[in-house]
Coordinates of N, CA, C and O in Angstrom, one line a residue:
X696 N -8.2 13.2 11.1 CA -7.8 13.5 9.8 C -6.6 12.8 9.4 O -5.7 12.7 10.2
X697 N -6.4 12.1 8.2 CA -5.6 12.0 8.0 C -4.9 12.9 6.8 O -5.7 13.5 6.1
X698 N -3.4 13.0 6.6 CA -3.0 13.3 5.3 C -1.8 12.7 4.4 O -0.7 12.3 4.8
X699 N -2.3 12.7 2.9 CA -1.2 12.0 2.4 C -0.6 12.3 1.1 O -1.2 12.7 0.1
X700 N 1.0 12.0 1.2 CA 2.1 12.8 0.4 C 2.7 11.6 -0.7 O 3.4 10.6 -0.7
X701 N 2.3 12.2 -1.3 CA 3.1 10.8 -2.8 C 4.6 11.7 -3.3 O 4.9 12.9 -3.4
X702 N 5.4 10.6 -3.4 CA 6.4 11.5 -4.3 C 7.5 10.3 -5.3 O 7.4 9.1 -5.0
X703 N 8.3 10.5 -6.0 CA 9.0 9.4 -7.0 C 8.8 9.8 -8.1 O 9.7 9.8 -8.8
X704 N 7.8 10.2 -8.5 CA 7.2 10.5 -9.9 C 8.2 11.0 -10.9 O 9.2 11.7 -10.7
X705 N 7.7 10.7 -12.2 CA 9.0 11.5 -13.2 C 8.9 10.9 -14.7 O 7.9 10.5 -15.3
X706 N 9.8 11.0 -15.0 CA 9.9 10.1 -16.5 C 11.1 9.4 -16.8 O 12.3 9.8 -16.8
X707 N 10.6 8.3 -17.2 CA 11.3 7.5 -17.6 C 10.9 6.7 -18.6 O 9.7 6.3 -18.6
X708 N 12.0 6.2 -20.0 CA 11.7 5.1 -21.3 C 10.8 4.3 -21.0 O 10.4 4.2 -19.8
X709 N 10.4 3.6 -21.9 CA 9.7 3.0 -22.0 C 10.9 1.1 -21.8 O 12.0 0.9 -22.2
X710 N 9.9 0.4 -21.0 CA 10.4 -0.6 -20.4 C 12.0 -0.5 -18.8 O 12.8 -1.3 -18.5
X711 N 11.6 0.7 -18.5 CA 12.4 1.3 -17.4 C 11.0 0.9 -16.2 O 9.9 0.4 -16.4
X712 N 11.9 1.6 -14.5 CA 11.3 1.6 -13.7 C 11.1 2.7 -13.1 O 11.6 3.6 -13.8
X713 N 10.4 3.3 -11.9 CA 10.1 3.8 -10.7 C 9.2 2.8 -9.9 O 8.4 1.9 -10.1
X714 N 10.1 3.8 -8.4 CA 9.0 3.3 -7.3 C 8.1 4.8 -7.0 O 8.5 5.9 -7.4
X715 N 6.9 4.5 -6.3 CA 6.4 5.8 -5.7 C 6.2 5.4 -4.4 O 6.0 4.2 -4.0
X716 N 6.2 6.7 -3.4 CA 6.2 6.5 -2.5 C 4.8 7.1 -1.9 O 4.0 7.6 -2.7
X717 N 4.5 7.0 -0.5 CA 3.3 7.1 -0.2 C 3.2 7.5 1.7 O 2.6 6.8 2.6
X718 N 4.0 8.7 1.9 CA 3.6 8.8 3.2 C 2.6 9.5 4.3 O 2.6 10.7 4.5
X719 N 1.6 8.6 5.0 CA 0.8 9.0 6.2 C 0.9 9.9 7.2 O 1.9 10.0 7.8
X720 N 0.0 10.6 7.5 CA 0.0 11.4 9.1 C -1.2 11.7 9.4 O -2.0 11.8 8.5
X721 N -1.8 12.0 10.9 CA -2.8 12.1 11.0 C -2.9 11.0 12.1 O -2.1 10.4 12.8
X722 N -4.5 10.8 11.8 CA -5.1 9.4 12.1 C -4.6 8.1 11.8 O -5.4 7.2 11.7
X723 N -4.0 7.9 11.8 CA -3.0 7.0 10.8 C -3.6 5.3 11.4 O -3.4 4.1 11.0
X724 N -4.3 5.6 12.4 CA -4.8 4.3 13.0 C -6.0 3.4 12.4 O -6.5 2.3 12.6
X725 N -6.3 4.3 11.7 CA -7.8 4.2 11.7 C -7.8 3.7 9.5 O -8.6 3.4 8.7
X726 N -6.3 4.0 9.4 CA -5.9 3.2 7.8 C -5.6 1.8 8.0 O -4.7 1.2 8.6
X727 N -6.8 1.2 7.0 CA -6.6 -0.5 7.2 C -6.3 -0.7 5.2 O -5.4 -1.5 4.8
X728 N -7.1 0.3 4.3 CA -7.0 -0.3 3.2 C -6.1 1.1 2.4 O -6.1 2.2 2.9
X729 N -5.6 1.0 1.6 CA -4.5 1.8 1.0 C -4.7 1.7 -0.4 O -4.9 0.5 -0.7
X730 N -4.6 2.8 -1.8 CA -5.0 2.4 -3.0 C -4.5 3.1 -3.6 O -4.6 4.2 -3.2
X731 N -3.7 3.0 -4.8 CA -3.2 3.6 -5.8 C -4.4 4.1 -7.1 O -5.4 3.4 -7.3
X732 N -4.3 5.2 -7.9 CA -5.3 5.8 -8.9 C -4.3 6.1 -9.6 O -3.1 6.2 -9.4
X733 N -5.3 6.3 -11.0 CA -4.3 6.9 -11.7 C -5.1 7.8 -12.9 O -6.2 7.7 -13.5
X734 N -4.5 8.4 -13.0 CA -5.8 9.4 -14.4 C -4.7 10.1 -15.5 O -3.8 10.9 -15.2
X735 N -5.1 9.5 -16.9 CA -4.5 10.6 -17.7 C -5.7 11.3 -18.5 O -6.9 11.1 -18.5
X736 N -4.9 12.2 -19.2 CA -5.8 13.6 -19.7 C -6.8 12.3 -20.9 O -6.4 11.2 -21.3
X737 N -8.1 13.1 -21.0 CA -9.3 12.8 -21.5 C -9.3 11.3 -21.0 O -9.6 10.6 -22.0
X738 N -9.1 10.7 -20.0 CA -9.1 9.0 -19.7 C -9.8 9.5 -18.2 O -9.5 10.4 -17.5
X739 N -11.1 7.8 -18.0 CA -11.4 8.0 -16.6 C -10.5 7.6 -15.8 O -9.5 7.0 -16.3
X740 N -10.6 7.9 -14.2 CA -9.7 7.5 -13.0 C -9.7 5.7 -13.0 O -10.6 4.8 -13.0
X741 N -8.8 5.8 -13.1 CA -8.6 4.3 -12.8 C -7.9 3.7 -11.4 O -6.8 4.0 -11.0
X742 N -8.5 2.9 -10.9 CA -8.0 2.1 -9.9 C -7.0 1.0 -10.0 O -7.6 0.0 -10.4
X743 N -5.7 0.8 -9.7 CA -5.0 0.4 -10.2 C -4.0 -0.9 -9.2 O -3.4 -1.9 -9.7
X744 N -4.3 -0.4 -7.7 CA -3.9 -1.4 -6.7 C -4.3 -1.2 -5.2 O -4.3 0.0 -4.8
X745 N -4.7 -2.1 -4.5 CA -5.1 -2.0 -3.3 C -4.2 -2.8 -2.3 O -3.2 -3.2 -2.9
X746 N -4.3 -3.0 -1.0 CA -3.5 -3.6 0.1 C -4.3 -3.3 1.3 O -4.9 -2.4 1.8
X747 N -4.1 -4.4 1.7 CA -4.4 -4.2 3.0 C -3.4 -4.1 4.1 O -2.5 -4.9 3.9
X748 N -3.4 -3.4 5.0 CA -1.8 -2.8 5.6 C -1.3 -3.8 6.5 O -0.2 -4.2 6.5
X749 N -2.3 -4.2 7.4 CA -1.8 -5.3 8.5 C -1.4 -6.5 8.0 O -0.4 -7.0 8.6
X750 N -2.0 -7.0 6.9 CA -1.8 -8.7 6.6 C -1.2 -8.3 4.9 O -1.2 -9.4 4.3
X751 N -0.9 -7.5 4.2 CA 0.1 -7.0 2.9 C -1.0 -8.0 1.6 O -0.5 -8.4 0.5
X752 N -2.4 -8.2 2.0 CA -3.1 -8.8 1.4 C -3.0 -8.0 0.0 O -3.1 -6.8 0.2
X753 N -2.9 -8.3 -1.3 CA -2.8 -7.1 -2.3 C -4.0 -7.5 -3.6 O -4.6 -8.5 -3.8
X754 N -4.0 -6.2 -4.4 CA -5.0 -6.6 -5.7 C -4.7 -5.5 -6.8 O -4.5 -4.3 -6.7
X755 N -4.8 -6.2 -7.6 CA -4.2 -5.5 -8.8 C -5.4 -5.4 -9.9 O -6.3 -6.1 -9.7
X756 N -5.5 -4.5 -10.9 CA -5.9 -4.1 -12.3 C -5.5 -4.9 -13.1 O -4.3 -5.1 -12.8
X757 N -6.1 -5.9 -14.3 CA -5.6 -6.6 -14.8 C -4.7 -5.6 -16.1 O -4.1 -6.3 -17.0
X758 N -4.6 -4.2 -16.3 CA -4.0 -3.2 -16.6 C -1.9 -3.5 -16.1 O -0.9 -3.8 -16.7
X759 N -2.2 -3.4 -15.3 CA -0.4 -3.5 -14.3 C -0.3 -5.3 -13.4 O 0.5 -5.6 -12.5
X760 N -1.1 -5.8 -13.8 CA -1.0 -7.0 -13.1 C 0.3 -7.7 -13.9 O 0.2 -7.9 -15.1
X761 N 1.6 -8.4 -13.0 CA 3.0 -8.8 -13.0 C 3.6 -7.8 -13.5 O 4.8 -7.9 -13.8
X762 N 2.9 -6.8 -13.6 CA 4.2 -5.6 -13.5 C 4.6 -4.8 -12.5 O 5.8 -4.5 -12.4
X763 N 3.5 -4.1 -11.5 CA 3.3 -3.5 -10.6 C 3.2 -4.0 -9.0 O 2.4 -4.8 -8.6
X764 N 4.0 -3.3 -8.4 CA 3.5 -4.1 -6.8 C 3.8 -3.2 -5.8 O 4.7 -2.3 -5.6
X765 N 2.6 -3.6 -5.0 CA 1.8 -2.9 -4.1 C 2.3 -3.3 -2.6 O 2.1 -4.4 -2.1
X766 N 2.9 -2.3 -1.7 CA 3.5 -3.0 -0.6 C 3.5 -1.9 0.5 O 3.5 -0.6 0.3
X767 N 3.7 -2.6 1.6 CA 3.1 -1.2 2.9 C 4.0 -1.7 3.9 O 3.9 -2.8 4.3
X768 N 5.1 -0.5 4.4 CA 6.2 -0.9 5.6 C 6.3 0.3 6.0 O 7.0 1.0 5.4
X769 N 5.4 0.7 7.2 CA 5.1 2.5 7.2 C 4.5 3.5 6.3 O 3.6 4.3 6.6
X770 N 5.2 3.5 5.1 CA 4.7 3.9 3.8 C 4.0 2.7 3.3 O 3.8 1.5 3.7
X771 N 3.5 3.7 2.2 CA 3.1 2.9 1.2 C 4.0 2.7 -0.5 O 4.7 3.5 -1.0
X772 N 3.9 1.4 -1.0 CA 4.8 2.2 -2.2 C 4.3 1.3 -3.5 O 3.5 0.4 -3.3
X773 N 4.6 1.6 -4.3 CA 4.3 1.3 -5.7 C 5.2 1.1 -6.6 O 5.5 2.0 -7.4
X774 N 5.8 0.0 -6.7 CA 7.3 -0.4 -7.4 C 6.4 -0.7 -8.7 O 5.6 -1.6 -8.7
X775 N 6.7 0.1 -9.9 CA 6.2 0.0 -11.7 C 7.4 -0.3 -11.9 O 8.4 0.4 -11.7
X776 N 7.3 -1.9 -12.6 CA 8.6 -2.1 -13.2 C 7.7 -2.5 -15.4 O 6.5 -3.0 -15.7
X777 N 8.7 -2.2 -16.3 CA 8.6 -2.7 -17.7 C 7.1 -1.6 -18.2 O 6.1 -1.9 -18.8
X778 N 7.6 -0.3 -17.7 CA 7.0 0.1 -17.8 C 6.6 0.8 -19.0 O 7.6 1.4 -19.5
X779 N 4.9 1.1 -19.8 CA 4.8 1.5 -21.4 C 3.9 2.8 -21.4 O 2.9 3.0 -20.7
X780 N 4.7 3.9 -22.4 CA 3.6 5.0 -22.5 C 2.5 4.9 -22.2 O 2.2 5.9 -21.5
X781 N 1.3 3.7 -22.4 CA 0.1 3.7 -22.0 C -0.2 3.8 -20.2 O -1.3 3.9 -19.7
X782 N 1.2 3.9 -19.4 CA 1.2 4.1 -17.6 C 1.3 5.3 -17.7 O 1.0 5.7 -16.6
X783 N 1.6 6.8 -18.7 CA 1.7 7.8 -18.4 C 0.4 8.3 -17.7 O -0.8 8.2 -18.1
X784 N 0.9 8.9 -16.5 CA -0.7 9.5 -16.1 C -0.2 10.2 -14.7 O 1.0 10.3 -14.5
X785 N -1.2 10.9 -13.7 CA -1.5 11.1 -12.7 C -1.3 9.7 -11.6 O -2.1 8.8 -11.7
X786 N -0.5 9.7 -10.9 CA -0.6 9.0 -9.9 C -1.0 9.1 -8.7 O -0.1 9.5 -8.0
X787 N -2.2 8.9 -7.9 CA -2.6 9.3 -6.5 C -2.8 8.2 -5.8 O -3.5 7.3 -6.2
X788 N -2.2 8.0 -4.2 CA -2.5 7.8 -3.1 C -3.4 7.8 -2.7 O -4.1 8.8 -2.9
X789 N -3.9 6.6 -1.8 CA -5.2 7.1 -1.3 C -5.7 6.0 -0.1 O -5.4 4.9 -0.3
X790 N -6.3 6.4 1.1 CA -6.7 5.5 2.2 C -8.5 5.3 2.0 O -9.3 6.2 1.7
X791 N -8.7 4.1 2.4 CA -9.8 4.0 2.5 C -10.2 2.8 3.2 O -9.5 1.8 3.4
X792 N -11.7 2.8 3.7 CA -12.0 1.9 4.6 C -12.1 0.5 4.0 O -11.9 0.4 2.8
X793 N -12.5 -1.1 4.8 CA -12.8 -2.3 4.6 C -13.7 -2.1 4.1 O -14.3 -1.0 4.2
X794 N -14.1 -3.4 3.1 CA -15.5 -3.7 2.4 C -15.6 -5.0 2.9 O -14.9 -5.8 2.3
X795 N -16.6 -5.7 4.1 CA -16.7 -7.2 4.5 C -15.5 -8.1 4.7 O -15.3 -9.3 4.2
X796 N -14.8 -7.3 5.5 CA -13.3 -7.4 6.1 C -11.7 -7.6 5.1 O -10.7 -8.3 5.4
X797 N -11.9 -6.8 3.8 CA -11.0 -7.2 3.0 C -11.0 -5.9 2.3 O -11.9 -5.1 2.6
X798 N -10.1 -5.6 1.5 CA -9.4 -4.5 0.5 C -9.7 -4.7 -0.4 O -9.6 -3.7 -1.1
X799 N -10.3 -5.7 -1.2 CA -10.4 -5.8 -2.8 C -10.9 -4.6 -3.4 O -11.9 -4.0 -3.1
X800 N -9.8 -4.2 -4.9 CA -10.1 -3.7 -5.5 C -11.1 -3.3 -6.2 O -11.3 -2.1 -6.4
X801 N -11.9 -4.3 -6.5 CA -13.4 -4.1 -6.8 C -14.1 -3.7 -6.1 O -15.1 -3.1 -6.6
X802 N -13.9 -3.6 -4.7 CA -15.7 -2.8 -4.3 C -14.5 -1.5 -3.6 O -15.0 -0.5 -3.0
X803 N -13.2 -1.6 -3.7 CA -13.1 -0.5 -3.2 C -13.2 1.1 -3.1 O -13.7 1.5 -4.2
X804 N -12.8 2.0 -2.3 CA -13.7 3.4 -2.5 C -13.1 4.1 -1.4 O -13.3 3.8 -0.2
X805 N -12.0 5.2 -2.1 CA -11.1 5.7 -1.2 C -11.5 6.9 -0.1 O -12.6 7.4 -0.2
X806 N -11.0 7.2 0.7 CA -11.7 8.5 1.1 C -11.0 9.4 1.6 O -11.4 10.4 2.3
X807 N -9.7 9.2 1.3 CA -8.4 10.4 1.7 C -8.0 10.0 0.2 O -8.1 8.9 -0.3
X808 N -7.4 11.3 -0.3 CA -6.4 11.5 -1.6 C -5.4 12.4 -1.7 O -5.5 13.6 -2.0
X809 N -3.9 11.3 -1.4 CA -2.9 12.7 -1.9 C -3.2 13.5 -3.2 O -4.1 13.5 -4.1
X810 N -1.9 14.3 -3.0 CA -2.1 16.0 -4.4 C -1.9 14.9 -5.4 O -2.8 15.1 -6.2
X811 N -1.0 13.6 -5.7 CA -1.0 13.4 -6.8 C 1.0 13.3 -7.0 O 1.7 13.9 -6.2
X812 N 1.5 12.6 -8.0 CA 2.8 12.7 -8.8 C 2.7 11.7 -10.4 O 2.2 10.5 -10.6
X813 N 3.5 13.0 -11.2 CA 3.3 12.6 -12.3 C 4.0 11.5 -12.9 O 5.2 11.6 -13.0
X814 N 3.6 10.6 -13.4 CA 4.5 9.7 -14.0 C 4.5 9.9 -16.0 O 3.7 9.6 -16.8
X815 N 5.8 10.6 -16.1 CA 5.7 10.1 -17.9 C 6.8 8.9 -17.9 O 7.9 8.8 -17.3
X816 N 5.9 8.0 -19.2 CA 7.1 7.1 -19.9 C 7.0 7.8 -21.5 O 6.1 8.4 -22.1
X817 N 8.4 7.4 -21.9 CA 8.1 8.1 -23.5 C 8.5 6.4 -23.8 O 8.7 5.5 -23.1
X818 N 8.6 6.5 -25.8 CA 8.4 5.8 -26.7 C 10.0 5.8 -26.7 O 10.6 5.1 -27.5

């Protein structure tokens, strides 16, 4: 089993920052790919960044792409910089296996999910 604890979350203006954080336990051996979600009310889940943990290989949403970065040093974490109302949402953590020896976002597909931390930006 593994389990996982997000926390950073909050509000902040619009073109401000947070990081989130992203800590493991458990099985923790058996985590090669790592992914950030995100969901706001009446919007589907969106996938938003992936990594791969051993080699910090990363992939972004063209949504947060040069704003957002994705990085793994024990934790996991999620530095949102310039950040706009349209990032308000649910933030969740999450591990999941290789797809043909790689992380990419596109075929990715989590299978552990932290509770989640909220991120607001206002106007």
């Amino acid at each position: 089993q593994v389990q996982l604890v997000e926390s950073g979350g909050g509000s902040v203006q619009a073109g401000g920052s947070l990081r989130l954080s992203c800590a493991a336990s458990g099985e923790t051996y058996k985590i090669y790919c790592m992914g950030w979600f995100r969901q706001a009310p009446g919007k589907e889940r969106e996938g938003i960044a992936t990594i791969y943990t051993l080699a910090g290989t990363a992939y972004y949403a063209d949504s947060v792409k040069s704003r957002f970065t994705i990085s793994h040093d024990n934790a996991t974490y999620l530095q949102m910089n310039s950040l706009k109302p349209e990032d308000t949402a649910m933030y969740y953590c999450t591990a999941g296996a290789m797809y043909d020896g790689a992380c990419t976002l596109t075929f990715y597909r989590p299978n552990v999910w932290g509770q989640g931390t909220q991120v607001t930006v206002s106007s």
